[in-house]
XYZ file of C-alpha atoms in Angstrom:
725
model
C -0.005 0.058 0.038
C 1.408 3.284 -0.933
C 1.052 6.500 1.403
C -1.542 7.862 -0.971
C -3.853 4.815 -0.476
C -3.876 5.000 3.440
C -7.412 5.619 4.950
C -8.182 9.132 5.879
C -8.891 8.151 9.409
C -5.244 6.884 9.812
C -3.792 9.933 8.140
C -5.817 12.274 10.565
C -4.928 10.448 13.567
C -1.168 10.431 12.562
C -1.365 14.064 11.723
C -2.264 14.743 15.422
C 1.240 13.693 16.368
C 3.108 15.877 13.792
C 4.248 19.426 14.745
C 2.903 22.582 12.927
C 5.951 22.809 10.748
C 5.900 19.122 9.629
C 2.181 19.292 8.962
C 2.805 22.135 6.464
C 5.290 20.053 4.638
C 3.146 17.034 4.475
C 0.477 18.809 2.576
C 2.967 18.927 -0.400
C 3.495 15.112 -0.404
C 0.480 14.008 -2.603
C -3.003 14.897 -3.178
C -4.399 12.273 -0.657
C -2.438 13.919 2.145
C -3.189 17.369 1.433
C -6.729 17.579 2.925
C -6.529 15.545 6.133
C -3.130 17.249 7.053
C -4.505 20.675 6.176
C -7.527 20.122 8.368
C -5.415 19.102 11.273
C -3.080 22.114 10.633
C -5.943 24.665 10.765
C -7.551 23.201 13.747
C -5.652 25.246 16.193
C -4.861 28.999 15.553
C -3.021 31.474 17.578
C -3.365 35.264 16.999
C -0.746 36.860 19.143
C -0.318 40.552 19.466
C -2.706 43.451 18.733
C -1.368 44.054 15.209
C -2.002 40.394 14.184
C -5.509 40.649 15.394
C -6.031 43.977 13.573
C -4.935 42.471 10.381
C -7.273 39.406 10.712
C -10.206 41.868 10.990
C -8.984 44.470 8.370
C -10.368 43.584 4.926
C -7.379 45.383 3.180
C -4.987 42.982 4.864
C -3.733 39.995 2.873
C -4.570 37.578 5.550
C -8.213 38.696 5.779
C -9.262 36.702 2.699
C -7.513 33.610 3.825
C -9.313 33.565 7.055
C -12.549 33.808 5.338
C -11.853 30.941 3.116
C -10.377 28.613 5.594
C -11.488 29.878 9.058
C -14.327 27.276 9.217
C -11.506 24.584 9.804
C -10.453 26.191 13.066
C -11.485 24.500 16.273
C -9.256 25.918 18.797
C -8.669 29.768 18.657
C -6.156 31.609 21.174
C -6.367 35.283 21.144
C -3.269 37.069 22.745
C -3.879 40.925 22.566
C -2.458 43.329 25.066
C -5.994 44.301 25.894
C -8.995 43.382 23.841
C -11.848 45.906 24.384
C -13.464 46.385 20.936
C -16.760 44.519 20.126
C -16.368 44.944 16.451
C -13.291 42.895 16.412
C -15.237 39.911 18.039
C -18.017 40.165 15.347
C -15.529 39.875 12.571
C -13.600 37.063 14.288
C -16.920 35.039 14.780
C -17.539 35.395 11.140
C -14.074 34.137 10.338
C -14.129 31.303 12.674
C -17.720 30.036 13.044
C -17.115 26.414 14.236
C -14.396 26.840 17.071
C -15.068 24.586 20.171
C -12.214 25.960 22.350
C -11.463 29.669 23.062
C -8.726 31.276 24.916
C -8.369 35.059 25.449
C -5.407 36.386 27.348
C -6.958 39.573 28.390
C -10.360 41.056 28.157
C -10.608 44.522 29.703
C -13.780 45.956 31.124
C -14.501 49.346 32.701
C -17.318 51.629 33.331
C -17.374 52.629 29.621
C -17.125 49.023 28.354
C -19.598 46.562 30.193
C -19.812 42.951 29.707
C -23.252 43.398 27.668
C -21.235 45.346 25.242
C -19.910 42.033 23.625
C -22.029 39.854 21.601
C -20.955 36.272 21.991
C -24.106 34.570 20.494
C -22.259 33.250 17.373
C -19.811 31.227 19.561
C -22.521 29.837 21.793
C -21.509 26.221 21.096
C -18.055 26.470 22.531
C -17.185 23.937 25.104
C -13.987 25.085 26.581
C -13.078 28.571 27.657
C -9.915 29.984 29.034
C -10.439 33.684 29.757
C -8.730 36.444 31.900
C -10.783 39.521 32.697
C -9.234 42.593 34.000
C -11.653 45.098 35.691
C -10.795 48.703 35.646
C -12.760 50.775 38.109
C -16.130 48.744 37.904
C -18.508 49.511 40.610
C -19.720 45.766 40.726
C -16.749 43.835 39.255
C -17.971 40.284 40.121
C -21.249 40.536 38.302
C -19.529 42.229 35.298
C -17.107 39.366 34.913
C -19.852 36.769 35.302
C -22.065 38.539 32.839
C -19.385 37.734 30.239
C -20.092 34.019 30.484
C -23.872 34.307 30.139
C -23.947 33.211 26.320
C -21.593 30.153 26.809
C -24.315 27.835 27.867
C -22.663 24.643 26.494
C -19.458 25.259 28.259
C -17.963 21.967 29.798
C -14.517 23.277 30.958
C -13.860 26.946 32.238
C -10.612 28.389 33.258
C -11.543 31.797 34.603
C -9.245 34.465 35.994
C -10.790 37.648 37.304
C -8.404 40.344 38.487
C -8.965 43.986 39.582
C -7.147 47.077 38.819
C -3.676 47.338 40.644
C -1.732 50.460 41.401
C 1.820 51.109 40.607
C 2.859 49.026 43.508
C 1.318 46.010 42.253
C -1.262 46.003 45.109
C -5.052 45.626 44.744
C -6.878 48.917 45.001
C -9.991 47.126 46.096
C -10.481 45.182 49.220
C -11.036 41.353 48.527
C -13.373 41.273 51.464
C -15.629 43.696 49.681
C -15.358 42.749 45.980
C -14.371 39.086 46.320
C -16.393 36.244 45.061
C -19.247 35.421 47.373
C -21.040 31.823 47.146
C -24.079 33.378 45.489
C -21.659 34.465 42.645
C -20.678 30.739 42.361
C -24.417 30.021 42.253
C -24.894 32.446 39.422
C -21.912 30.880 37.397
C -23.467 27.494 37.557
C -26.867 29.082 36.541
C -25.170 30.410 33.291
C -23.285 27.264 32.796
C -25.443 24.245 33.452
C -23.257 21.779 31.658
C -19.942 22.661 33.397
C -17.707 19.792 34.441
C -14.347 21.430 34.869
C -13.836 24.711 36.563
C -10.445 26.469 37.230
C -11.153 29.765 39.149
C -8.473 32.330 40.078
C -9.771 35.307 41.796
C -10.457 36.752 45.386
C -12.962 35.206 47.690
C -15.047 37.252 50.142
C -16.001 36.305 53.765
C -19.007 34.505 54.929
C -21.657 36.035 57.074
C -23.467 33.975 59.597
C -26.684 34.015 57.150
C -24.491 32.756 54.494
C -23.312 29.586 56.388
C -26.972 28.748 57.007
C -28.090 29.354 53.386
C -25.238 27.052 52.130
C -27.285 24.143 53.361
C -30.190 24.878 50.766
C -28.142 25.315 47.681
C -28.592 23.185 44.550
C -25.738 20.793 43.872
C -23.804 20.910 40.579
C -23.792 16.983 40.065
C -21.954 17.199 36.676
C -18.778 18.776 38.154
C -15.850 16.386 38.292
C -12.908 18.824 38.656
C -12.453 21.997 40.712
C -9.200 24.061 40.839
C -9.404 27.118 43.105
C -6.486 29.729 43.439
C -7.033 32.529 45.882
C -5.046 34.837 48.268
C -7.844 34.424 51.015
C -9.519 30.945 50.599
C -10.859 30.178 54.090
C -12.428 27.164 55.766
C -16.162 27.717 55.160
C -15.495 27.845 51.423
C -14.340 24.173 51.797
C -17.603 23.440 53.416
C -19.513 25.187 50.618
C -17.602 23.151 47.905
C -18.489 19.856 49.917
C -22.070 20.779 49.591
C -22.104 22.180 46.160
C -20.058 19.541 44.504
C -20.913 16.062 45.663
C -19.431 14.140 42.507
C -15.973 15.793 42.434
C -13.221 13.473 41.491
C -10.305 16.013 41.616
C -9.946 18.987 44.041
C -7.173 21.487 44.082
C -7.122 24.466 46.478
C -4.420 26.961 46.876
C -4.619 29.727 49.458
C -2.146 32.417 50.682
C -2.439 34.742 53.665
C -6.061 35.707 54.479
C -6.407 39.586 54.874
C -8.867 39.480 57.637
C -10.327 37.417 60.485
C -13.352 35.413 59.241
C -15.266 35.690 62.349
C -14.945 36.238 66.124
C -13.135 33.306 67.694
C -15.646 32.919 70.438
C -18.741 33.243 68.214
C -20.747 30.041 69.179
C -23.319 30.572 66.425
C -20.605 30.283 63.744
C -19.049 27.160 65.345
C -22.433 25.468 65.453
C -22.992 26.395 61.704
C -19.631 24.927 60.613
C -20.066 21.749 62.776
C -23.219 20.906 60.760
C -20.850 20.354 57.683
C -18.336 18.397 59.583
C -20.838 15.759 60.389
C -22.067 15.421 56.838
C -22.079 11.873 55.457
C -22.117 12.842 51.673
C -19.087 14.921 51.334
C -16.750 14.199 48.550
C -17.893 10.645 48.183
C -16.384 10.175 44.779
C -13.019 12.168 45.243
C -9.907 10.401 43.714
C -7.476 13.171 43.970
C -6.774 15.997 46.358
C -4.219 18.710 46.082
C -3.983 21.664 48.877
C -1.434 24.314 48.718
C -1.524 26.763 51.739
C 1.189 29.308 52.941
C 1.297 31.471 55.906
C -2.293 31.086 56.996
C -3.798 30.690 60.326
C -6.658 28.472 59.533
C -5.317 25.307 57.881
C -7.737 23.722 55.274
C -5.825 20.357 55.061
C -6.929 19.057 58.655
C -10.493 20.398 58.163
C -10.756 18.502 54.775
C -10.171 15.122 56.620
C -13.024 16.090 59.076
C -15.433 17.097 56.351
C -14.631 13.853 54.511
C -17.208 11.189 54.765
C -15.891 8.336 57.004
C -17.134 5.806 54.471
C -15.075 7.439 51.661
C -12.548 5.013 50.454
C -11.978 6.423 46.753
C -9.138 8.884 47.305
C -5.982 7.335 45.603
C -3.718 10.608 45.316
C -3.040 13.166 47.937
C -0.772 16.223 47.551
C -0.116 18.703 50.359
C 2.075 21.819 49.884
C 2.784 23.948 52.928
C 5.309 26.014 54.957
C 6.187 25.821 58.556
C 8.685 27.226 61.120
C 10.452 25.988 64.196
C 8.058 27.659 66.259
C 4.981 25.810 64.885
C 6.735 22.439 64.343
C 4.538 20.570 66.850
C 1.444 22.029 65.140
C 2.687 21.016 61.775
C 3.171 17.425 63.029
C -0.758 17.547 63.794
C -1.962 18.985 60.740
C -0.306 16.801 58.422
C -1.777 13.626 59.643
C -3.984 11.618 57.273
C -6.700 9.241 58.662
C -5.852 5.725 59.043
C -8.822 4.669 57.162
C -7.589 6.287 53.947
C -4.025 5.546 54.475
C -4.613 1.790 54.852
C -6.968 1.227 51.825
C -6.962 3.267 48.705
C -4.174 5.781 48.786
C -1.774 5.067 45.985
C 0.233 8.388 45.556
C 1.452 10.887 48.077
C 3.122 14.123 47.420
C 4.380 16.257 50.522
C 6.234 19.623 50.018
C 7.140 21.096 53.446
C 9.403 24.100 53.281
C 10.897 26.004 56.216
C 13.695 28.237 57.002
C 14.712 26.504 60.224
C 16.742 23.438 60.946
C 14.652 20.787 62.633
C 16.313 17.916 64.184
C 13.867 15.200 63.736
C 13.754 13.492 60.328
C 10.608 14.222 58.184
C 9.979 10.574 57.715
C 9.159 10.528 61.495
C 6.304 12.989 60.759
C 4.706 12.043 57.671
C 2.684 8.945 58.314
C 3.392 6.839 55.328
C 0.873 4.564 53.816
C 1.503 0.719 53.286
C -0.205 0.546 49.946
C 1.586 3.478 48.440
C 2.755 2.965 44.815
C 4.197 6.555 44.402
C 5.840 8.688 47.001
C 7.046 12.221 46.379
C 8.824 14.155 49.200
C 10.101 17.572 48.958
C 11.716 19.088 52.035
C 14.771 21.785 52.221
C 16.548 20.923 55.388
C 15.184 17.824 56.893
C 16.698 14.331 56.925
C 15.006 11.645 55.063
C 15.484 8.042 56.387
C 15.391 5.904 53.339
C 15.148 2.535 55.241
C 12.028 3.966 57.160
C 10.264 4.688 53.877
C 11.051 1.108 52.516
C 9.899 -0.744 55.565
C 6.671 1.153 55.866
C 5.939 1.357 52.122
C 6.577 -2.216 50.770
C 4.599 -1.708 47.599
C 6.399 1.471 46.385
C 7.568 1.412 42.920
C 8.507 4.946 42.178
C 10.226 7.175 44.823
C 11.122 10.873 44.366
C 12.996 12.696 47.178
C 13.918 16.392 46.731
C 15.917 18.522 49.109
C 17.324 17.590 52.532
C 19.702 14.936 53.243
C 19.060 11.264 52.440
C 20.348 8.922 55.270
C 19.682 5.598 56.839
C 18.492 5.334 60.495
C 20.473 3.494 63.091
C 18.253 0.499 62.792
C 18.974 0.073 59.127
C 20.648 -3.327 58.209
C 21.602 -5.142 54.991
C 19.537 -8.194 56.175
C 16.119 -6.269 55.684
C 13.637 -7.900 53.251
C 14.310 -7.170 49.630
C 12.074 -4.248 48.325
C 10.396 -4.067 44.665
C 11.590 -0.461 44.140
C 11.915 0.087 40.440
C 12.832 3.896 39.926
C 14.252 6.469 42.427
C 14.672 10.318 41.679
C 16.932 12.167 43.949
C 17.037 15.924 43.523
C 18.924 18.531 45.557
C 20.053 16.044 48.139
C 23.240 15.559 50.180
C 23.978 11.792 50.260
C 26.936 9.683 51.549
C 28.037 7.214 48.969
C 27.323 4.353 51.331
C 23.649 4.849 51.011
C 23.894 3.544 47.241
C 25.152 0.304 48.769
C 22.075 -0.027 50.928
C 19.791 0.960 48.071
C 21.428 -1.872 45.945
C 21.198 -4.494 48.583
C 17.568 -3.854 49.220
C 16.214 -2.656 45.823
C 17.218 -5.312 43.409
C 14.597 -4.515 40.857
C 15.757 -1.003 40.520
C 16.259 -0.056 36.818
C 16.003 3.708 36.632
C 17.931 6.299 38.799
C 17.943 9.944 38.294
C 20.390 12.257 40.304
C 20.134 15.955 39.825
C 21.638 18.837 41.815
C 23.191 16.170 44.150
C 26.142 16.478 46.451
C 27.610 13.056 46.822
C 30.664 12.567 49.247
C 32.810 10.032 50.950
C 35.690 8.611 48.866
C 39.113 7.068 49.677
C 42.169 9.371 50.500
C 44.496 6.510 49.525
C 43.108 5.775 46.070
C 41.242 9.141 45.237
C 38.122 6.868 44.338
C 34.677 7.796 45.200
C 33.060 4.456 44.665
C 29.157 4.346 44.246
C 28.884 0.656 44.893
C 25.714 -0.932 43.510
C 26.650 -4.645 42.796
C 23.084 -6.034 42.830
C 21.717 -3.242 40.628
C 21.077 -3.579 36.769
C 20.299 -0.175 35.539
C 18.605 0.462 32.193
C 18.702 4.165 32.719
C 21.141 6.468 34.677
C 20.385 10.152 34.576
C 23.018 12.674 35.834
C 22.585 16.359 36.051
C 24.419 18.899 38.139
C 25.996 16.249 40.198
C 28.752 17.577 42.741
C 31.151 14.938 43.912
C 33.528 15.542 46.811
C 35.866 14.166 49.499
C 33.581 14.724 52.490
C 30.646 16.834 53.590
C 32.745 19.226 55.433
C 33.477 22.624 53.742
C 33.009 21.388 50.042
C 34.679 23.614 47.359
C 33.980 23.889 43.674
C 37.816 23.577 43.075
C 37.894 20.054 44.514
C 35.041 18.696 42.532
C 35.702 15.373 40.910
C 35.654 15.776 37.042
C 36.058 12.073 36.133
C 32.957 9.900 36.060
C 33.294 6.257 35.351
C 29.961 4.433 34.083
C 29.643 0.689 33.409
C 29.448 -0.640 29.754
C 26.482 -2.516 28.734
C 26.419 -6.108 29.965
C 29.809 -5.777 31.923
C 30.873 -8.596 34.184
C 31.951 -8.681 37.770
C 35.407 -6.827 38.147
C 35.826 -7.451 41.805
C 38.740 -9.817 41.280
C 40.660 -7.561 38.712
C 43.402 -5.175 39.553
C 42.584 -1.466 40.014
C 44.207 -0.423 36.624
C 42.190 -3.196 34.754
C 39.083 -2.584 36.554
C 38.736 1.226 36.004
C 40.066 0.874 32.323
C 37.107 -1.339 31.578
C 34.604 1.271 32.363
C 33.404 4.283 30.093
C 35.291 7.417 31.241
C 33.645 10.627 30.949
C 35.102 13.979 31.678
C 33.354 17.057 32.973
C 34.606 20.461 31.605
C 33.703 24.026 31.615
C 31.969 25.666 28.476
C 31.111 29.060 29.940
C 31.691 30.968 33.016
C 29.940 33.650 34.842
C 30.187 35.326 38.251
C 27.270 33.511 39.784
C 26.954 30.525 37.425
C 29.194 28.010 36.041
C 27.957 25.583 33.272
C 29.720 22.425 32.323
C 29.602 19.650 29.801
C 30.638 16.200 29.526
C 32.478 14.173 27.002
C 33.501 10.547 26.650
C 37.239 10.131 26.841
C 39.248 8.259 24.154
C 41.317 5.133 24.875
C 44.722 6.916 25.041
C 43.346 9.360 27.655
C 41.837 6.440 29.587
C 45.152 4.545 29.623
C 46.999 7.625 30.793
C 44.332 8.339 33.531
C 44.358 4.537 34.768
C 48.333 4.703 35.043
C 48.091 7.729 37.126
C 45.533 6.396 39.583
C 47.301 2.963 39.648
C 50.639 4.819 40.622
C 48.871 7.261 43.111
C 50.299 7.561 46.420
C 48.693 9.393 49.093
C 50.305 12.756 50.218
C 50.041 14.573 53.436
C 48.831 17.630 51.616
C 47.516 18.384 48.174
C 47.333 22.036 48.810
C 49.801 22.702 46.068
C 47.875 20.833 43.420
C 44.577 22.542 44.565
C 46.146 25.995 44.425
C 47.319 25.254 40.820
C 43.727 24.329 40.052
C 42.250 27.345 41.416
C 44.691 29.584 39.712
C 43.346 28.553 36.311
C 39.724 28.171 37.403
C 37.561 29.926 34.940
C 39.636 29.091 31.742
C 39.311 25.382 31.513
C 39.273 23.644 28.283
C 37.639 20.649 26.811
C 41.179 18.644 26.611
C 42.733 20.458 29.725
C 41.952 17.410 31.776
C 45.121 16.263 33.398
C 45.160 19.105 35.884
C 41.969 17.549 37.570
C 43.611 14.084 38.181
C 44.660 14.903 41.830
C 40.915 15.493 42.704
C 40.099 11.812 41.993
C 37.386 9.907 39.929
C 33.799 8.687 40.765
C 32.845 5.148 39.638
C 29.369 3.747 39.342
C 29.885 0.015 40.203
C 26.624 -1.488 38.943
C 25.432 -3.534 35.871
C 24.118 -1.826 32.785
C 21.137 -4.078 31.637
C 20.313 -2.354 28.490
C 20.469 1.360 27.914
C 22.774 3.784 29.931
C 22.123 7.288 29.445
C 24.440 10.043 30.998
C 22.962 13.655 30.605
C 24.897 16.812 30.271
C 25.876 17.913 33.776
C 25.590 21.466 34.884
C 27.282 22.404 38.105
C 25.670 24.097 40.966
C 26.302 27.846 40.990
C 29.422 28.799 42.855
C 27.344 30.724 45.420
C 24.914 28.001 46.240
C 24.774 26.569 49.752
C 22.601 23.444 50.216
C 22.355 24.335 53.777
C 21.578 27.872 53.214
C 18.013 29.264 54.115
C 18.310 32.144 51.804
C 17.608 30.401 48.426
C 16.204 33.580 46.884
C 19.618 35.132 46.742
C 21.815 32.122 46.138
C 19.694 29.956 43.660
C 16.341 29.717 41.961
C 15.197 26.691 43.870
C 11.724 26.995 42.142
C 13.297 25.775 39.054
C 13.957 22.438 40.781
C 10.298 21.772 41.645
C 8.247 19.302 39.588
C 4.937 20.903 38.759
C 1.711 19.005 39.334
C 1.239 18.350 35.812
C 4.474 16.288 35.697
C 3.436 14.342 38.832
C 0.141 13.702 37.065
C 2.059 12.007 34.272
C 4.017 9.852 36.614
C 0.728 8.880 38.263
C -1.411 8.186 35.183
C -3.861 5.316 35.882
C -4.696 5.012 32.308
C -2.880 2.244 30.411
C 0.104 3.456 28.353
C -0.124 0.792 25.561
C -2.845 2.679 23.644
C -0.658 5.797 23.657
C 2.377 3.925 22.542
C 0.342 2.231 19.840
C -0.920 5.414 18.419
C 2.603 7.004 18.590
C 4.010 3.900 16.893
C 1.377 4.121 14.152
C 2.201 7.799 13.667
C 5.794 7.000 13.411
C 5.308 4.286 10.849
C 3.192 6.468 8.603
C 6.185 9.053 8.837
C 8.639 6.245 7.879
C 6.365 5.445 4.885
C 6.662 9.036 3.763
C 10.312 8.767 3.888
C 10.483 5.833 1.711
C 7.952 7.469 -0.609
C 10.287 10.578 -0.916
C 13.455 8.493 -1.392
C 11.934 6.366 -4.296
C 10.703 9.588 -5.982
C 7.674 11.629 -5.345
C 6.396 11.467 -8.890
C 5.764 7.694 -9.171
C 2.867 8.028 -6.880
C 0.972 10.322 -9.151
C -1.174 8.956 -11.954
C -0.641 11.805 -14.096
C 2.296 14.335 -14.430
C 2.391 17.252 -12.006
C 0.688 20.073 -13.532
C 1.075 23.826 -13.160
C -2.688 23.813 -12.111
C -2.009 21.188 -9.395
C 0.960 23.198 -8.201
C -1.182 26.345 -7.968
C -3.783 24.164 -5.853
C -1.106 23.684 -3.396
C -0.777 27.268 -2.638
C -3.087 27.649 0.502
C -2.969 29.855 3.549
C -0.126 27.840 4.973
C 2.204 29.660 2.607
C 1.115 32.779 4.079
C 0.782 31.769 7.798
C 4.140 30.040 7.628
C 7.212 30.432 5.371
C 7.107 27.647 2.843
C 10.004 25.301 2.937
C 11.227 22.282 1.016
C 10.206 18.870 2.388
C 12.491 17.363 4.841
C 15.055 14.897 4.035
C 14.952 11.209 4.619
C 17.028 11.368 7.842
C 14.988 14.272 9.175
C 11.697 12.386 8.730
C 13.115 9.217 10.404
C 14.224 11.408 13.346
C 10.675 12.721 13.628
C 9.238 9.256 13.787
C 11.833 8.113 16.284
C 11.186 11.247 18.508
C 7.331 10.613 18.758
C 8.195 7.014 19.766
C 10.684 8.177 22.377
C 8.411 10.859 23.728
C 5.902 8.279 24.627
């Protein structure tokens, strides 16, 4: 079967895995490919910038006629103006793109002269997905104005809604959140406008609850179709959680993020309010279908996390993923240990994934593993802490079913009760980020986790090598790695006063299917490994970037002879001073000067594929013990977002995604063969000027036309799609 004979359904599905640039090229392959790839190409359109939008609605612009002709193919439209305020533009855009189902508007400005009813959205009433940011300028009733914008979208199923008010030059809200923030009756209005809503992401200010509001919540009409709720607010308070429990009984995912509340919700000794809230704490139908909960709260007096477990129905056994992100200090350490508790009924039954991020500026003596109550049925565990110790053996003992473990920050240790005689664990993957680790911990991992196949080390400080041989041995004799990822790993003699000029620059990794080298001499043993050398490629005052290259046989022979003849000296200050004198001007082949610092060797078995990523060293000013991370290093870059954790914890089978990706890659490979044998052989008649003219479509105006990719480029595309899955 030739590429031109493939069914349209297969071509359309394959086109969904191809980038925009490649879709453009595929329209030039043959006639059969033009229409399906063109349709997929035009399904998503981004109009970025006020000038681009003005051209789209200007009849004298060249692109205007193209949008008139092909705009009916667009299904997902994104508008990114600086501030969109003219209704006339919307009317023309609705004529260009009448069949869109997903709309994203980066900013819609409303003020006293331009109200929500100034816009006519009726032509886009069939939209099912809307992502909109509304900025309010001096409105007397801002929440009603922003909600009136949604009145025409009655078919919406997914809504991402950000409503922000005017800010002054200092970036501070001019209006008081307590006066203009969303009240619960505003949420009721929203669901009245959008009865089909299933997904709601709301980012705005929330108002306070009165005594009457707390009583009225009991009489609200539930939104039973809602399955996902994501709320971000600077002043989210406990009664809102009671409201969500009453309003959304069928939620499957709940994400709440709150900052510091600007005012007290009610008087602490108000018995009426306490009685009103207690009615919700005794409910038996709250969050009965919830699968995933994520709560982020910083510097708040009323913690939502412990209240959530009180509201949760005792019979609820559906939660399988819990994420909690918070801050604490040394002064409220005891309080932190209480609020982080998870009910034993949930811990012992359904909970499969747990993510705890606890940040602090104070050093706490107790290890974090002694505070977080681990769950026996956990399959995925993600711990992020900055200064605490994490006892690995405690995790393995309490969580016998864990297959993926991620630890970020602090120091990875083993407790005094850890022994190598402990039961073998089934851990398959471990990710260690921004950790301090003694090299002996890796021996413990290898002894207990003999199914380990993937190990990821990033922003690590590993220490503890021999003064006599200058070898830092990461001994994992029972481990067969199929993937080893190294990034920004710092290797030192000890944990006391590490310096960048004493970093080990030589890393030895095992070759595939290597055999046991324990009986060989040192020179034979280390020469049989793959040697890699880290070198500087750029230097700056606060940041040093390094790269890694594989050393050739002659260099390896010279290095092994050096270490085989190495004799410990009382002092290596002279060598270090020489090293420091030339710091900042290192070259890719100036490696001999780093020999006195020693080498690091990974003693493990490479089962299939061993990957060593480019290594970027830590900034010269970074201190893993420092509490001032804002001035020394951007620690936020090390955090994995919730979306990535969702990918790790994806309950859906991956075989379908891999099959689709492989099918797409196969189609692209067929294209390569087609191009190699000659494009003209697949046409039944010679290529005519008329057909060439028919290939001229809006793609040549929306994107610059390029020649079709070479065979190697197309094969790389197919392989990339398979690897990405």
